[in-house]
Coordinates of C-alpha atoms in Angstrom, one line a residue:
Chain A
M1 CA -20.9 1.5 -16.1
A2 CA -22.7 -0.3 -18.9
S3 CA -21.5 2.3 -21.4
Y4 CA -18.0 2.0 -20.1
I5 CA -18.0 -1.7 -20.6
L6 CA -19.4 -1.3 -24.1
K7 CA -16.8 1.3 -25.0
R8 CA -14.0 -0.9 -23.7
L9 CA -15.3 -3.9 -25.8
M10 CA -15.5 -1.7 -28.9
S11 CA -12.0 -0.5 -28.4
T12 CA -10.7 -4.1 -28.4
I13 CA -12.0 -4.7 -31.9
P14 CA -8.8 -3.4 -33.6
T15 CA -6.7 -5.6 -31.3
L16 CA -8.8 -8.7 -32.1
F17 CA -8.7 -7.9 -35.8
G18 CA -4.9 -7.7 -35.6
I19 CA -4.6 -11.0 -33.7
L20 CA -6.8 -12.9 -36.1
T21 CA -5.0 -11.6 -39.1
I22 CA -1.7 -12.7 -37.7
V23 CA -3.1 -16.1 -36.8
F24 CA -4.7 -16.5 -40.2
V25 CA -1.4 -15.8 -42.1
M26 CA 0.9 -17.7 -39.7
I27 CA -0.9 -21.0 -39.9
R28 CA -1.0 -20.8 -43.7
I29 CA 2.7 -20.0 -44.1
A30 CA 3.7 -22.8 -41.6
P31 CA 4.8 -26.0 -43.3
G32 CA 2.3 -28.8 -43.7
D33 CA -0.8 -29.4 -45.8
P34 CA -4.2 -29.9 -44.3
A35 CA -5.3 -32.2 -47.1
L36 CA -2.4 -34.5 -46.5
A37 CA -2.7 -34.3 -42.8
I38 CA -6.4 -35.1 -42.8
L39 CA -6.7 -37.6 -45.7
G40 CA -3.4 -39.3 -44.9
D41 CA -0.3 -40.2 -47.0
N42 CA -2.2 -42.9 -49.0
A43 CA -4.9 -40.6 -50.3
S44 CA -5.2 -40.4 -54.1
Q45 CA -4.3 -37.2 -55.9
E46 CA -7.9 -36.7 -57.0
A47 CA -9.1 -36.9 -53.4
L48 CA -6.5 -34.4 -52.2
D49 CA -7.4 -32.0 -55.1
A50 CA -11.1 -32.4 -54.3
F51 CA -10.6 -31.7 -50.6
R52 CA -8.5 -28.6 -51.4
E53 CA -11.1 -27.3 -53.8
R54 CA -14.0 -28.0 -51.3
M55 CA -12.2 -26.1 -48.5
G56 CA -11.2 -23.3 -50.7
L57 CA -7.5 -23.9 -50.2
N58 CA -6.7 -23.4 -53.8
D59 CA -7.9 -19.8 -53.7
P60 CA -5.4 -17.0 -53.3
M61 CA -4.8 -16.2 -49.6
I62 CA -6.5 -12.9 -49.9
V63 CA -9.7 -14.5 -51.1
Q64 CA -9.5 -17.1 -48.3
Y65 CA -9.0 -14.2 -45.8
W66 CA -12.0 -12.3 -47.3
D67 CA -14.2 -15.4 -47.0
F68 CA -13.0 -15.9 -43.4
L69 CA -13.9 -12.3 -42.5
K70 CA -17.3 -12.6 -44.2
D71 CA -18.1 -15.7 -42.1
L72 CA -16.9 -14.0 -38.9
A73 CA -19.0 -10.9 -39.6
S74 CA -22.0 -13.1 -39.8
G75 CA -21.1 -14.4 -36.4
S76 CA -19.9 -17.8 -37.6
L77 CA -16.5 -19.3 -36.8
G78 CA -16.8 -21.6 -39.8
V79 CA -16.8 -25.4 -39.9
S80 CA -14.0 -27.7 -39.0
M81 CA -11.9 -28.9 -41.9
V82 CA -11.6 -32.3 -40.2
T83 CA -15.0 -33.1 -38.7
G84 CA -17.2 -30.9 -40.8
K85 CA -18.9 -29.7 -37.6
P86 CA -19.3 -26.0 -36.7
V87 CA -16.1 -24.7 -34.9
A88 CA -18.3 -22.8 -32.5
D89 CA -19.8 -26.0 -31.3
S90 CA -16.5 -27.8 -30.6
V91 CA -15.1 -24.7 -28.9
A92 CA -18.2 -24.3 -26.8
S93 CA -18.1 -27.9 -25.7
V94 CA -14.6 -27.6 -24.2
L95 CA -14.5 -23.9 -23.1
P96 CA -16.2 -24.5 -19.7
F97 CA -13.4 -27.0 -18.8
T98 CA -10.7 -24.5 -19.5
L99 CA -12.5 -21.8 -17.7
E100 CA -13.0 -23.9 -14.6
L101 CA -9.4 -24.9 -14.7
A102 CA -8.2 -21.3 -15.1
F103 CA -10.4 -19.9 -12.4
G104 CA -9.6 -22.8 -10.1
A105 CA -5.9 -22.1 -10.6
I106 CA -6.5 -18.4 -9.8
F107 CA -8.5 -19.4 -6.8
F108 CA -5.6 -21.4 -5.4
G109 CA -3.2 -18.7 -6.4
I110 CA -5.1 -16.2 -4.4
I111 CA -6.0 -18.2 -1.3
I112 CA -2.4 -19.5 -0.9
G113 CA -0.4 -16.7 -2.5
V114 CA -1.9 -13.6 -0.7
P115 CA -1.7 -15.0 2.9
I116 CA 1.9 -16.2 2.5
G117 CA 2.8 -12.9 0.8
I118 CA 1.4 -11.0 3.8
I119 CA 3.1 -13.3 6.3
S120 CA 6.4 -12.8 4.4
A121 CA 6.0 -9.1 4.5
I122 CA 5.2 -9.0 8.3
W123 CA 8.1 -11.2 9.3
R124 CA 10.4 -9.7 6.7
N125 CA 13.8 -11.3 6.7
G126 CA 12.6 -13.8 9.2
W127 CA 13.0 -17.6 8.6
L128 CA 9.4 -17.9 7.4
D129 CA 10.0 -15.1 4.9
Y130 CA 13.1 -16.8 3.5
F131 CA 11.3 -20.2 3.4
F132 CA 8.4 -18.8 1.4
R133 CA 10.6 -16.8 -0.9
V134 CA 12.7 -19.9 -1.7
V135 CA 9.5 -22.0 -2.2
S136 CA 8.0 -19.3 -4.5
L137 CA 11.3 -19.2 -6.5
L138 CA 11.0 -23.0 -7.0
G139 CA 7.4 -22.5 -8.1
L140 CA 8.5 -20.0 -10.7
S141 CA 11.4 -22.1 -11.9
F142 CA 9.6 -25.4 -12.2
P143 CA 8.0 -25.9 -15.6
A144 CA 4.2 -26.5 -15.3
F145 CA 4.4 -30.0 -16.6
L146 CA 7.0 -31.0 -13.9
T147 CA 4.9 -29.7 -11.0
A148 CA 1.9 -31.5 -12.4
I149 CA 3.8 -34.8 -12.7
L150 CA 5.2 -34.4 -9.2
L151 CA 1.7 -33.7 -7.8
I152 CA 0.3 -36.8 -9.6
L153 CA 3.1 -38.9 -8.2
W154 CA 2.6 -37.7 -4.6
L155 CA -1.1 -37.0 -4.3
S156 CA -2.5 -39.6 -6.7
I157 CA -0.1 -42.5 -6.9
E158 CA 1.6 -42.4 -3.5
W159 CA -1.3 -41.2 -1.3
R160 CA -4.2 -41.9 -3.6
I161 CA -6.1 -38.8 -2.6
F162 CA -7.0 -37.6 -6.1
P163 CA -7.6 -39.4 -9.4
V164 CA -4.6 -39.7 -11.8
I165 CA -6.6 -38.9 -14.8
S166 CA -9.1 -36.2 -14.3
T167 CA -12.5 -37.1 -15.9
P168 CA -14.6 -34.0 -15.6
T169 CA -17.6 -35.2 -17.6
G170 CA -20.4 -36.9 -15.8
G171 CA -21.1 -37.1 -12.1
G172 CA -22.4 -34.3 -9.9
L173 CA -21.0 -30.9 -9.0
W174 CA -18.9 -32.4 -6.2
D175 CA -17.4 -35.0 -8.6
R176 CA -16.5 -32.2 -11.0
I177 CA -14.8 -30.1 -8.3
Y178 CA -13.0 -33.2 -7.0
N179 CA -11.6 -33.9 -10.4
L180 CA -10.7 -30.2 -10.8
I181 CA -8.6 -29.9 -7.6
L182 CA -5.4 -31.5 -8.7
P183 CA -5.1 -29.9 -12.2
A184 CA -6.1 -26.5 -10.8
L185 CA -3.6 -26.9 -8.0
S186 CA -0.7 -27.8 -10.3
L187 CA -1.5 -24.8 -12.6
G188 CA -2.2 -22.6 -9.6
I189 CA 1.3 -23.2 -8.1
I190 CA 2.8 -20.8 -10.7
M191 CA 0.2 -18.3 -9.8
V192 CA 1.0 -18.7 -6.1
A193 CA 4.6 -17.8 -6.8
Y194 CA 3.7 -14.7 -8.7
I195 CA 0.9 -13.6 -6.4
M196 CA 3.0 -14.2 -3.3
R197 CA 5.8 -12.1 -4.6
S198 CA 3.6 -9.2 -5.5
A199 CA 1.6 -9.4 -2.3
R200 CA 4.8 -9.3 -0.3
S201 CA 6.2 -6.3 -2.0
A202 CA 2.9 -4.5 -2.1
M203 CA 2.4 -5.1 1.7
L204 CA 6.0 -3.9 2.4
D205 CA 5.3 -0.7 0.4
V206 CA 2.0 0.0 2.0
M207 CA 3.2 -0.7 5.6
G208 CA 5.7 2.1 5.2
E209 CA 3.0 4.6 4.2
D210 CA 2.0 7.6 6.4
Y211 CA -1.6 6.4 6.8
I212 CA -0.4 3.2 8.5
R213 CA 1.4 5.5 11.0
T214 CA -1.8 7.4 11.4
A215 CA -3.7 4.2 12.1
R216 CA -1.0 3.2 14.7
A217 CA -1.4 6.7 16.3
K218 CA -5.1 6.0 16.6
G219 CA -4.3 2.9 18.6
A220 CA -5.4 0.3 16.0
P221 CA -4.0 -3.1 16.9
G222 CA -1.5 -4.9 14.6
R223 CA -4.0 -7.2 13.0
R224 CA -6.4 -4.4 12.1
L225 CA -3.4 -2.4 10.6
I226 CA -2.7 -5.4 8.4
W227 CA -6.1 -6.7 7.4
H228 CA -8.0 -3.5 7.3
H229 CA -5.7 -0.5 6.6
A230 CA -2.9 -2.2 4.6
L231 CA -4.5 -5.0 2.7
R232 CA -7.1 -2.9 1.0
N233 CA -4.4 -0.7 -0.4
A234 CA -2.1 -3.6 -1.3
L235 CA -4.9 -5.3 -3.3
I236 CA -4.5 -2.8 -6.1
P237 CA -1.1 -4.2 -7.3
I238 CA -2.2 -7.7 -6.5
V239 CA -5.2 -7.4 -8.8
T240 CA -2.9 -6.1 -11.6
V241 CA -0.7 -9.2 -11.3
V242 CA -3.6 -11.6 -11.3
G243 CA -5.0 -10.0 -14.4
L244 CA -1.7 -9.8 -16.2
Y245 CA -0.8 -13.5 -15.6
F246 CA -4.1 -14.8 -16.8
G247 CA -2.7 -14.9 -20.3
L248 CA 0.2 -17.0 -19.0
L249 CA -2.3 -19.2 -17.3
I250 CA -4.1 -19.9 -20.6
G251 CA -0.8 -20.8 -22.1
N252 CA 0.2 -23.2 -19.3
A253 CA -3.3 -24.7 -19.3
V254 CA -2.4 -26.5 -22.6
L255 CA 0.2 -28.6 -20.8
T256 CA -1.9 -29.2 -17.8
E257 CA -4.8 -30.4 -19.9
I258 CA -2.6 -32.8 -21.8
I259 CA -0.9 -34.2 -18.6
F260 CA -4.3 -34.7 -16.8
N261 CA -6.0 -35.8 -20.0
R262 CA -8.7 -33.2 -19.6
P263 CA -10.8 -31.8 -22.4
G264 CA -10.2 -28.1 -22.9
L265 CA -9.0 -25.4 -25.3
G266 CA -5.4 -26.4 -24.9
K267 CA -6.0 -30.0 -25.9
L268 CA -8.1 -28.9 -28.8
I269 CA -5.4 -26.4 -30.0
V270 CA -2.8 -29.1 -30.0
L271 CA -5.1 -31.6 -31.8
S272 CA -6.1 -29.1 -34.5
L273 CA -2.5 -28.0 -35.0
N274 CA -1.5 -31.6 -35.6
Q275 CA -4.3 -32.0 -38.1
R276 CA -3.7 -28.6 -39.7
D277 CA -7.3 -27.9 -39.1
Y278 CA -7.0 -24.2 -40.0
T279 CA -10.6 -23.2 -39.3
T280 CA -10.7 -24.7 -35.8
L281 CA -7.4 -23.1 -35.0
Q282 CA -8.6 -19.7 -36.1
G283 CA -11.7 -20.1 -34.0
L284 CA -9.7 -21.2 -31.0
M285 CA -7.3 -18.2 -31.3
I286 CA -10.2 -15.8 -31.5
V287 CA -11.8 -17.2 -28.4
S288 CA -8.5 -17.2 -26.5
A289 CA -7.8 -13.6 -27.4
L290 CA -11.3 -12.6 -26.5
M291 CA -10.9 -14.3 -23.1
I292 CA -7.8 -12.3 -22.3
V293 CA -9.5 -9.1 -23.4
I294 CA -12.4 -9.9 -21.1
V295 CA -10.1 -10.6 -18.2
N296 CA -8.3 -7.3 -18.8
L297 CA -11.7 -5.6 -18.7
L298 CA -12.6 -7.4 -15.4
T299 CA -9.3 -6.3 -14.0
D300 CA -10.1 -2.7 -14.7
L301 CA -13.6 -3.2 -13.1
C302 CA -11.9 -4.7 -10.1
Y303 CA -9.7 -1.5 -9.7
A304 CA -12.8 0.6 -9.4
L305 CA -14.0 -1.8 -6.8
V306 CA -10.9 -1.7 -4.5
D307 CA -9.7 1.8 -5.2
P308 CA -12.2 4.7 -4.8
R309 CA -9.9 7.0 -6.7
V310 CA -10.4 5.1 -9.9
K311 CA -13.4 6.4 -11.9
L312 CA -14.5 4.4 -14.9
K313 CA -15.4 6.7 -17.8
Chain B
M1 CA 1.1 25.3 41.2
T2 CA -0.5 22.8 38.8
S3 CA 1.5 19.6 38.2
P4 CA 2.5 18.7 34.7
L5 CA 0.4 16.4 32.5
M6 CA 3.4 14.8 31.0
Q7 CA 7.0 14.9 32.0
V8 CA 9.7 14.1 29.5
E9 CA 13.0 13.3 31.3
D10 CA 16.3 12.9 29.7
L11 CA 14.7 11.4 26.6
S12 CA 17.3 10.1 24.1
I13 CA 16.8 8.5 20.7
S14 CA 19.5 6.6 18.9
F15 CA 19.5 5.0 15.5
K16 CA 22.0 2.5 14.2
I17 CA 23.9 3.9 11.2
N18 CA 26.7 1.8 9.7
D19 CA 26.8 -0.4 12.8
K20 CA 27.3 2.6 15.1
W21 CA 24.6 3.9 17.4
C22 CA 24.1 7.6 16.7
R23 CA 22.1 9.8 19.1
A24 CA 19.6 11.9 17.2
V25 CA 18.0 13.2 20.4
N26 CA 20.5 13.8 23.2
G27 CA 18.7 13.6 26.6
V28 CA 15.9 16.3 26.4
T29 CA 13.8 17.3 29.3
F30 CA 10.6 19.3 29.3
D31 CA 7.1 19.3 30.9
I32 CA 3.7 19.5 29.2
M33 CA 1.3 21.5 31.5
P34 CA -2.5 21.0 31.4
N35 CA -4.3 23.3 28.9
E36 CA -1.4 24.8 27.3
T37 CA 0.3 24.9 23.8
L38 CA 3.9 23.9 23.9
C39 CA 5.8 24.6 20.7
I40 CA 8.9 22.6 19.9
V41 CA 10.8 24.7 17.4
G42 CA 14.0 24.1 15.5
E43 CA 15.5 23.6 12.1
S44 CA 14.9 20.5 10.0
G45 CA 16.8 17.5 11.3
C46 CA 17.1 18.8 14.9
G47 CA 15.1 15.9 16.2
K48 CA 11.8 17.6 16.9
S49 CA 9.6 15.2 15.0
I50 CA 11.1 12.0 16.4
T51 CA 10.8 13.6 19.9
A52 CA 7.1 14.1 19.2
M53 CA 6.6 10.5 17.9
S54 CA 8.4 9.0 20.9
L55 CA 5.8 10.7 23.2
M56 CA 3.5 7.9 22.2
K57 CA 6.3 5.5 21.3
L58 CA 5.4 5.5 17.6
L59 CA 9.0 5.2 16.4
P60 CA 10.0 2.0 14.5
D61 CA 11.7 -0.8 16.4
T62 CA 15.0 0.3 14.9
A63 CA 15.1 3.3 17.2
R64 CA 16.6 2.9 20.7
L65 CA 14.9 5.0 23.3
G66 CA 16.3 6.1 26.6
G67 CA 15.0 8.2 29.6
H68 CA 11.4 8.5 30.6
V69 CA 8.1 9.9 29.3
R70 CA 5.9 10.0 32.4
F71 CA 2.2 10.3 31.8
G72 CA -0.7 9.4 34.1
G73 CA 1.5 7.6 36.5
Q74 CA 3.1 5.4 33.9
D75 CA 6.3 5.5 31.9
I76 CA 5.2 5.5 28.2
L77 CA 8.6 4.2 27.1
S78 CA 8.3 1.0 29.2
L79 CA 4.8 0.1 28.2
K80 CA 4.0 -2.9 26.0
E81 CA 2.4 -2.5 22.6
R82 CA -1.0 -3.6 24.0
E83 CA -0.9 -1.0 26.7
L84 CA 0.2 1.7 24.2
E85 CA -2.7 0.9 21.9
E86 CA -5.0 1.8 24.7
I87 CA -3.4 5.2 25.2
R88 CA -2.8 6.0 21.5
G89 CA -5.7 7.8 20.0
S90 CA -7.7 7.9 23.2
R91 CA -5.6 9.9 25.8
I92 CA -2.8 11.1 23.5
A93 CA -3.5 11.8 19.8
M94 CA -1.4 12.9 17.0
I95 CA -1.8 14.7 13.7
F96 CA 0.7 14.8 11.0
Q97 CA 2.3 17.1 8.5
E98 CA 1.0 15.8 5.2
P99 CA -2.8 15.2 5.4
M100 CA -3.0 13.7 1.9
T101 CA -0.7 10.8 2.7
S102 CA -1.7 10.5 6.3
L103 CA -5.3 9.6 5.5
N104 CA -6.0 6.2 4.2
P105 CA -7.0 6.6 0.5
V106 CA -9.4 3.7 0.3
L107 CA -11.4 4.3 3.5
T108 CA -14.2 6.9 3.8
V109 CA -13.7 10.0 5.9
G110 CA -16.5 8.8 8.2
E111 CA -14.9 5.5 8.8
Q112 CA -11.5 7.0 9.6
I113 CA -13.0 9.4 12.1
A114 CA -15.2 6.8 13.6
E115 CA -12.4 4.3 14.0
P116 CA -10.9 5.6 17.3
L117 CA -14.4 5.8 18.8
V118 CA -15.0 2.1 18.0
L119 CA -11.6 1.1 19.1
H120 CA -11.5 3.0 22.4
K121 CA -15.1 4.0 23.4
G122 CA -16.7 0.6 22.6
M123 CA -19.2 2.3 20.3
G124 CA -20.8 0.5 17.4
W125 CA -20.0 1.7 13.9
S126 CA -23.4 3.5 13.4
E127 CA -23.2 5.3 16.7
A128 CA -19.6 6.2 16.0
K129 CA -20.5 7.6 12.5
K130 CA -23.1 9.9 14.2
E131 CA -20.4 11.1 16.5
A132 CA -18.1 11.6 13.5
R133 CA -20.7 13.9 12.1
N134 CA -20.5 16.0 15.2
L135 CA -16.7 16.1 15.0
L136 CA -16.8 17.4 11.5
D137 CA -19.1 20.2 12.8
L138 CA -16.5 20.8 15.5
V139 CA -13.7 21.2 13.0
R140 CA -16.0 23.4 10.9
I141 CA -16.4 21.3 7.8
P142 CA -19.6 22.3 6.1
D143 CA -22.0 19.7 4.8
A144 CA -20.8 17.1 7.3
Q145 CA -23.3 14.4 6.4
K146 CA -22.1 14.3 2.8
R147 CA -18.4 14.5 3.7
L148 CA -18.7 11.4 5.9
G149 CA -19.2 9.2 2.8
Q150 CA -16.4 10.8 0.8
Y151 CA -12.8 9.7 0.3
P152 CA -9.8 11.8 1.2
H153 CA -9.0 12.6 -2.5
E154 CA -12.3 14.3 -2.8
L155 CA -11.4 16.9 -0.2
S156 CA -9.1 20.0 -0.3
G157 CA -5.9 20.1 1.6
G158 CA -7.2 22.3 4.4
M159 CA -10.3 20.1 4.7
R160 CA -8.1 17.0 4.9
Q161 CA -6.1 18.5 7.8
R162 CA -9.4 19.3 9.5
V163 CA -10.4 15.7 9.1
M164 CA -7.0 14.7 10.7
I165 CA -7.8 17.0 13.6
A166 CA -11.3 15.5 13.9
I167 CA -9.7 12.0 14.1
G168 CA -7.3 13.3 16.7
L169 CA -10.0 14.9 18.8
A170 CA -12.5 12.0 18.5
C171 CA -11.8 10.4 21.9
R172 CA -11.2 13.8 23.7
P173 CA -7.5 13.2 24.4
Q174 CA -5.6 15.1 27.1
I175 CA -2.7 15.8 24.8
L176 CA -2.8 16.4 21.0
I177 CA 0.6 16.2 19.3
A178 CA 0.6 18.2 16.1
D179 CA 3.7 17.6 13.9
E180 CA 4.0 20.6 11.5
P181 CA 0.2 20.5 10.9
T182 CA 0.2 23.6 8.7
T183 CA 3.4 23.2 6.7
A184 CA 1.7 21.6 3.7
L185 CA -1.1 24.2 3.6
D186 CA -1.5 27.6 1.9
V187 CA -0.9 30.6 4.2
T188 CA -4.6 31.5 4.5
I189 CA -5.6 28.0 5.2
Q190 CA -2.7 27.8 7.8
A191 CA -4.2 30.7 9.7
Q192 CA -7.6 29.0 9.7
V193 CA -6.3 25.7 10.9
L194 CA -4.2 27.3 13.7
A195 CA -7.2 29.4 14.8
L196 CA -9.3 26.3 14.9
L197 CA -6.8 24.4 17.0
E198 CA -6.5 27.3 19.4
D199 CA -10.3 27.5 19.8
I200 CA -10.6 23.8 20.3
R201 CA -7.8 23.8 22.9
K202 CA -9.7 26.4 24.9
E203 CA -13.1 24.7 24.6
Q204 CA -11.9 21.2 25.4
E205 CA -9.1 22.0 28.0
L206 CA -6.6 20.2 25.9
S207 CA -2.8 20.4 25.8
I208 CA -1.2 20.8 22.4
V209 CA 2.4 20.0 21.6
M210 CA 3.0 21.8 18.3
I211 CA 6.1 20.8 16.3
T212 CA 7.1 23.6 13.9
H213 CA 10.0 25.3 12.3
D214 CA 7.9 28.4 11.7
L215 CA 8.5 31.1 14.3
G216 CA 5.4 32.9 13.0
V217 CA 3.3 29.9 14.0
V218 CA 5.1 29.9 17.4
A219 CA 4.3 33.6 18.0
N220 CA 0.7 32.9 17.1
V221 CA -0.2 29.9 19.2
A222 CA 2.4 29.1 21.8
D223 CA 2.2 29.5 25.5
R224 CA 5.6 28.0 26.1
V225 CA 8.4 27.3 23.7
A226 CA 11.2 24.7 23.7
V227 CA 14.0 25.5 21.2
M228 CA 15.8 22.4 19.9
Y229 CA 19.1 22.3 18.2
A230 CA 20.8 19.1 17.0
G231 CA 18.9 16.9 19.4
D232 CA 19.2 19.1 22.5
V233 CA 16.7 21.5 24.1
V234 CA 18.8 24.6 24.3
E235 CA 16.3 27.1 25.7
T236 CA 12.8 26.9 27.0
G237 CA 10.4 29.4 28.5
P238 CA 7.1 31.3 28.1
V239 CA 6.6 32.6 24.6
A240 CA 6.8 36.3 25.4
S241 CA 10.0 35.9 27.4
I242 CA 11.7 33.9 24.6
F243 CA 10.7 36.4 21.9
D244 CA 11.5 39.5 24.0
S245 CA 14.7 38.3 25.6
P246 CA 16.1 35.3 23.8
S247 CA 19.1 34.1 25.8
H248 CA 20.8 31.2 24.0
P249 CA 23.0 32.3 21.0
Y250 CA 21.1 29.9 18.8
T251 CA 17.7 31.3 19.8
Q252 CA 19.0 34.8 19.2
A253 CA 20.4 33.8 15.8
L254 CA 17.1 32.0 14.9
L255 CA 15.0 35.1 15.6
R256 CA 17.3 37.2 13.4
T257 CA 16.4 34.9 10.5
V258 CA 12.7 35.9 10.5
P259 CA 12.0 38.8 8.2
R260 CA 10.5 41.9 9.9
A261 CA 9.1 45.1 8.6
D262 CA 11.3 47.6 10.6
A263 CA 13.7 49.5 8.4
A264 CA 16.6 49.1 10.9
F265 CA 16.3 45.3 10.9
E266 CA 18.7 43.3 8.8
L267 CA 18.1 39.6 8.1
S268 CA 21.1 37.5 9.0
P269 CA 21.3 33.7 8.3
I270 CA 23.1 31.4 10.7
E271 CA 26.5 30.6 9.4
G272 CA 27.4 26.9 8.9
Q273 CA 25.2 23.9 9.0
V274 CA 23.5 21.6 11.5
P275 CA 26.1 18.9 12.3
S276 CA 25.4 15.4 10.8
I277 CA 24.1 12.8 13.2
Q278 CA 27.2 10.7 12.6
K279 CA 29.6 13.5 13.5
M280 CA 28.2 15.4 16.5
P281 CA 30.6 17.7 18.2
E282 CA 31.6 17.0 21.9
G283 CA 30.0 19.2 24.5
C284 CA 27.6 22.0 23.3
R285 CA 26.5 20.9 19.8
F286 CA 26.0 24.5 18.7
A287 CA 29.6 25.6 19.7
P288 CA 31.1 25.2 16.2
R289 CA 28.6 27.7 14.8
C290 CA 28.6 30.0 17.9
K291 CA 30.1 33.5 18.0
E292 CA 30.4 33.3 21.8
E293 CA 32.2 30.0 22.2
T294 CA 34.2 29.7 25.4
S295 CA 36.7 27.2 26.7
K296 CA 34.0 25.5 28.7
C297 CA 31.9 24.6 25.7
N298 CA 33.5 21.2 25.2
V299 CA 31.3 20.0 28.1
T300 CA 27.6 19.7 27.5
P301 CA 25.8 22.5 29.4
K302 CA 22.6 21.7 31.4
L303 CA 19.4 23.8 31.3
S304 CA 19.4 26.4 34.0
P305 CA 16.6 26.2 36.6
G306 CA 13.5 28.6 36.4
A307 CA 10.6 29.2 34.1
H308 CA 12.9 30.6 31.3
S309 CA 15.9 28.3 31.2
V310 CA 18.8 28.1 28.9
A311 CA 21.7 25.7 28.3
C312 CA 24.7 27.8 27.6
W313 CA 28.1 28.4 29.4
A314 CA 28.1 32.0 28.3
R315 CA 24.9 32.8 30.2
G316 CA 25.6 33.2 34.0
D317 CA 23.9 30.8 36.4
I318 CA 24.6 27.5 34.7
Q319 CA 26.1 24.4 36.1

């Protein structure tokens, strides 16, 4: 198991290397000048030159790339061009908020999506099925920022159940969870739609399998057929979907964090992009890519958990 | 004379195809006697598998059932799902053709065998697992304790079918329905599984309904045979009588399709095809392929009375 995990992590190094190379080049060929963005339009030419010299921006790109790799190899993400603080610190200070948001969204996605997917499959083509399918289509078609705004309008402003602006810092654990619910729900609604659809089709497939007929022939009652015999098998495609859409979730988290004014990777990415803070951006991209790699690994570990035919080697 | 364990009377099964009800099984009647092996034999698509499934009302809701399946003073076909759940797996059990797909891939062998015991005998899981061990011994799977914790994909095909049999026998049913239990297995394994079923039937005083298209299997295990053609039982009787003096033209033709070692014997296929369920001929459904067709054959013949009975207008005492 441990050697499997290690092997998997090692095999992701080329992928990560590719990602960070692309990111490195892309932000440098994009229009905009960090010196101008940071020092402002009124800065003197000397100040701009000095800044560029200090940050190594005058060096050829290949030299900058080499310096960047050297830093990375020594385990450092560099220092922010804007604040001068280590990038690792600023990433570490917001990462927990994005993680709790992402996992909160997946939590909602699973606890709402899986049951309604199963209900839809059981009463296939019944009115409940049609209702849930239409709702999930809406969930898929609504942009994340729109659902977030609608939720704020209803649950925060109209009914005053949740705070409009989520302030996750300070307060106890319960406070933190309370502030998380609305953002996680609005992000989770997209997950609900995806998970519901895959749970429905997975259940429909599984319910037609021979082993379900065997279970019926044993005299197993309907609820046991569904929750014990069918669901265990249907979990395999559901796990795949959850793992796959985690990347999408990270992308959508950017919008959710801005709308709810939450700290997080998304907000930091937008901020550093506006400021042309190359070093922070690079660090953020590496961390985001690493998160997706780890989620993929977790997905594979989950396969082995739900499907005894999967052997991790 | 002993009374039958199960009486199937005028069983018909229809499916809706293109908004039209089509009769896949056309009013079949047969008895299952205690402690016997009844083989239902026929070509693919003649309705033998759905007949077997309807004996415990396992067909999907899209099938329309008619007639009666009398068992233990009840009519299976008129029972509610709750009442059926009590009978399925406990008094009537069923094993299927493809043991790989018929076993749940994510549950251990032990759990799958123990399940009917927990459902019907009120056993706890640990007690049921102990009994499952004994059942694996009964179906002659070596190293039973280890097998209990394994998953179906870790077993061979023959072993999986033995596990299916163990599941079927768990609650000591009165009737075991076996739908082509050896079709997916190698010939040598087939013989072992058939011998096992026969031994268990004798030990446990069980009746087996064996569905097969293989006349070799019939000759090996059957006490009585029901020959089905296109949803009708065309001939039924004791196995020796059917093989020695087949009466219905279809049975005769079917027996001529089995290779034999005698020099004089020539293999002859049955001309034509089984009619499609949507275009069944009126009257005797075999008539279009029959060499002895008469003017009466446009009316459906009934089975003649007696132990060896036949449904054919060309055979004497028929109404």
